[in-house]
Amino acid sequence: MLDLRWLARSPTALFGALVLTAVLVCALFGPLLAPYARSDRDVTQQLQGPTATHPFGTDENGADMVTEVIHGARVAVLVGLGSVCVSLLVGVSLGALSGYLGGWVDEVIMRVIEMLLAFPGILLAILIIFITQEPSLLTVIFALSLTGWTGYARLVRGQVLVERERDYVEAARALGLPTPTILARHILPNVLGPVIVQATFGIAGAILAEASLSFLGLGPQNTASWGALLNQGANYFLIAQHMALVPGVAIMLTVLSINFIGDALRDHLDPRLATQPQS
Amino acid sequence: MEAGDSSGGSAAYWVRRAVSSIIVIWGVATLVFVTLRLVPGDPVESILGEQALEVDKEKLRQCLDLHLSLPVQYGHFMVEVATGTFGELCDQKNVTVRDKLLESIPPTLELAVASMLMAILIAIPLGVISALKRGTWIDAGAAFVSLLGLSMPNFWLGPMLLILFSITLRVLPDPGAGIEGLAGLILPAITLGTALSAKLTRMTRTSVLEVLGQDHVRTARAKGLSERVVVARHVLRNALIPVTTIAGLQLGALLTGAIIVEKVFARPGLGSLLLEAIEMRNYRVVQGCVLVIALTYVVVNLLTDLLYTRIDPRVSLTR
């Protein structure tokens, strides 16, 4: 895994890695890097297009867009990583249990998944945010994880169903190892490849989902989310196009970069796809 | 694999699928009911504000069934869902949520169908060409464009298209100028269909590549059939089956995407109704919209499965 040669083989993935590094640096050190404080507003410079002092222009309050976009990186990274981590934790454990134990455990988990999957896209998240009224970052992460884990659970369950019949698992059972040990030590390491690939795309999906929620005014309140900036910008797109353009490009570049890396990672980890029959 | 199963087995499968769909629908309705009752504080106060008159509060409480015990509320709710009225509106006399929904569904459906058609019309040729020209610059270009399409948020693409086509080039109707008819549908459909189109392009490519590697294609080529005939008769037919299924399964994504696209283009529809209801804290309408979207999704998935077994007799869903 630590061998990063797969990354170097793909120019697009390399590009993605560069962009993501920049996004991560902004997320970590945002307030130090931003040219202005978020509270800095120059009322004489409202809705300004790009200038030397404000390379991405200013918003309707005269706040600097570079500063806003840098702060937005933190929200995107927190929600993207946060919701995927929660989803992975829940999805991988429940999926593994479901596949390994079978029986009523499997039945119950699969029915719950079916029910949650009846809510397409961000619908359930919208409902959760509706009832919380003042959504925070944690609410949004929770709302997105609520359906997010189901994909990992199904993937892991399918893989575990195959693995549990293998000889090495039989051997572990014969040695009398407890189920959690067999799952964690022996089965999971063998099924993680596709899970990692899916998690990569999951981060991109979560960032888009958070931006969508924020665009609808249902994102984390009082944060500089890119989606919220875009929502704000959409009100002025007749007179100040940069306000919608800048956060949109930030979202797109970030998501595109993650997808680039996901594609390269899949080619690397999933040899079935890499060795497609040559026509 | 019990391919070519007797029709008896498949009938049993469909009965089981139908029953399990009904259970899922019941579960979804219950989940929505429970979720909406988890709202902290008094929903009546959150709708009317704390300063509202006690009389009005009481009236709304009665209307929303909140004076009843939870099991009775649940009973009422289930009757409303089963009869499809989804309850009466509290701020308008003799208007049910169903009336609101019936007004809003057609424009959303129109948008979803237009986006689906657009996505398919672009994705299938592009996916097929990129598979046939695998490894060339055409393939690489198509791959890049699809990844771009997947990464572009629709709430960004929409305004950008508006700026380009309605404001700069002035070839399509102005935003906000009473968008009617086909011309008004073009930009929203492109906005909503782009991500789906990108996804389907990738699927089509993979699917065609898979079929190209199969024995029957080699046989067809060995028989000396022209490449055109091989592709049209032997490859496309088999390759497009999984693609149609995936397209069907994406309807749900289109319905939630419509929420955003309707907001971007200020179009009426299910999404606008939902957003307006969220803002007004109109519980019944929120409940109705969420249920209708989820139910549509479950039913479409069931129909897609049915269609899949019909067009590909090799597929047996009986386990």
XYZ file of C-alpha atoms in Angstrom, chain A residues 12 111 114-124 126-133 146 157 201 207-218 226-228 230-231 234-235 237-238 240-257 259-261 263 266 273-279, chain B residues 20-21 23-24 26-29 31-32 35-40 46 131-132 134 144 147-156 159-160 162-163 167 175 202 205-206 209-210 212-214 221 251-253 255-256 259-260 263-264 274-275 277-279 281-283 286-287 289-291 293-295 297-298 301 319:
150
model
C -4.035 12.446 -13.997
C -33.460 -5.493 5.470
C -32.806 -2.157 1.802
C -34.930 0.318 3.726
C -32.211 2.958 3.838
C -31.463 2.492 0.151
C -35.074 3.331 -0.636
C -34.056 6.940 0.024
C -32.138 7.971 -3.073
C -29.187 10.368 -2.904
C -29.335 13.047 -0.258
C -33.060 12.608 0.503
C -32.609 11.038 3.933
C -32.393 16.359 3.894
C -34.958 14.793 6.235
C -32.438 14.483 9.094
C -31.318 18.071 8.660
C -34.940 19.216 8.538
C -35.560 17.793 11.995
C -32.347 19.158 13.512
C -33.156 22.691 12.345
C -26.706 7.254 7.689
C -20.624 -8.834 2.904
C -14.945 7.673 -4.478
C -17.956 16.425 -0.597
C -20.462 16.830 -3.433
C -23.333 15.869 -1.125
C -22.303 18.401 1.506
C -21.978 21.078 -1.144
C -25.440 20.165 -2.461
C -26.954 20.404 1.009
C -25.238 23.734 1.618
C -26.408 24.999 -1.747
C -29.964 24.167 -0.668
C -29.350 26.082 2.559
C -29.306 22.824 4.516
C -18.192 25.922 -0.833
C -21.810 24.980 -1.492
C -23.046 27.828 0.678
C -22.123 29.073 -4.423
C -25.666 29.489 -3.167
C -26.031 32.326 -7.481
C -28.022 35.330 -6.266
C -24.685 35.707 -11.089
C -26.092 38.351 -13.373
C -20.845 39.121 -10.356
C -20.218 35.788 -12.050
C -16.956 35.211 -10.193
C -18.901 34.621 -6.968
C -20.439 31.415 -8.317
C -17.495 30.522 -10.523
C -14.801 30.430 -7.832
C -16.371 28.060 -5.263
C -17.702 25.908 -8.121
C -14.216 25.468 -9.552
C -12.935 24.628 -6.062
C -15.546 21.879 -5.665
C -14.981 20.544 -9.146
C -11.186 20.442 -8.931
C -11.286 18.715 -5.559
C -13.842 16.114 -6.618
C -12.146 15.569 -9.977
C -8.794 15.046 -8.255
C -11.877 10.675 -8.815
C -8.573 10.677 -10.729
C -6.856 9.082 -7.763
C -9.461 5.512 -10.913
C -8.713 0.882 -8.845
C -10.190 -4.530 -14.461
C -6.586 -3.910 -15.388
C -6.378 -7.168 -17.320
C -9.479 -6.654 -19.401
C -9.381 -8.723 -22.556
C -7.605 -6.842 -25.291
C -9.806 -6.683 -28.320
C -40.476 -7.560 0.159
C -41.081 -4.263 -1.688
C -42.326 -4.432 3.506
C -39.677 -1.932 2.436
C -43.936 0.067 5.088
C -40.500 0.379 6.687
C -39.771 3.602 4.808
C -43.101 5.116 5.873
C -38.953 5.498 9.392
C -40.253 8.825 8.082
C -37.908 10.618 12.233
C -40.391 13.476 12.079
C -41.486 12.780 15.651
C -37.882 13.060 16.828
C -37.920 16.819 16.266
C -36.750 18.387 19.517
C -41.449 25.964 15.624
C -14.658 0.959 -26.285
C -14.173 0.239 -29.991
C -9.838 1.619 -26.899
C -11.667 12.698 -19.318
C -14.834 12.182 -15.251
C -15.326 15.919 -15.590
C -19.070 15.378 -15.887
C -19.077 13.241 -12.765
C -17.157 15.824 -10.791
C -19.159 18.853 -11.837
C -21.790 19.758 -9.273
C -25.131 20.327 -11.011
C -25.803 23.437 -8.967
C -22.701 24.926 -10.529
C -25.765 28.731 -13.425
C -22.765 28.446 -15.769
C -27.409 30.044 -17.890
C -24.621 32.602 -18.041
C -26.979 35.880 -20.979
C -33.796 32.722 -16.578
C -18.257 4.654 -18.415
C -17.554 1.336 -22.381
C -16.853 -1.333 -19.762
C -15.264 -4.188 -23.760
C -16.455 -7.158 -21.754
C -15.929 -7.874 -27.163
C -13.766 -10.363 -25.313
C -16.356 -13.129 -25.346
C -15.488 -12.554 -36.562
C -33.956 7.442 -11.638
C -33.699 7.956 -7.904
C -30.566 10.032 -8.345
C -35.291 12.721 -8.595
C -33.016 14.061 -5.856
C -34.510 19.143 -6.151
C -31.338 21.092 -6.886
C -33.963 25.482 -7.377
C -31.299 26.620 -9.837
C -40.113 20.034 -0.757
C -37.794 23.006 -0.277
C -42.233 22.984 2.759
C -38.913 22.726 4.603
C -38.712 26.494 4.852
C -41.780 23.790 8.344
C -44.810 22.163 6.807
C -44.434 18.648 8.217
C -42.215 17.325 3.716
C -43.433 13.892 4.726
C -42.609 14.591 -0.777
C -40.048 12.330 0.875
C -42.438 9.376 0.769
C -39.749 10.101 -3.961
C -38.807 6.996 -1.960
C -41.829 5.020 -3.137
C -37.673 4.789 -6.402
C -38.645 1.406 -4.894
C -36.242 -0.556 -9.086
C -31.623 -17.667 -5.762
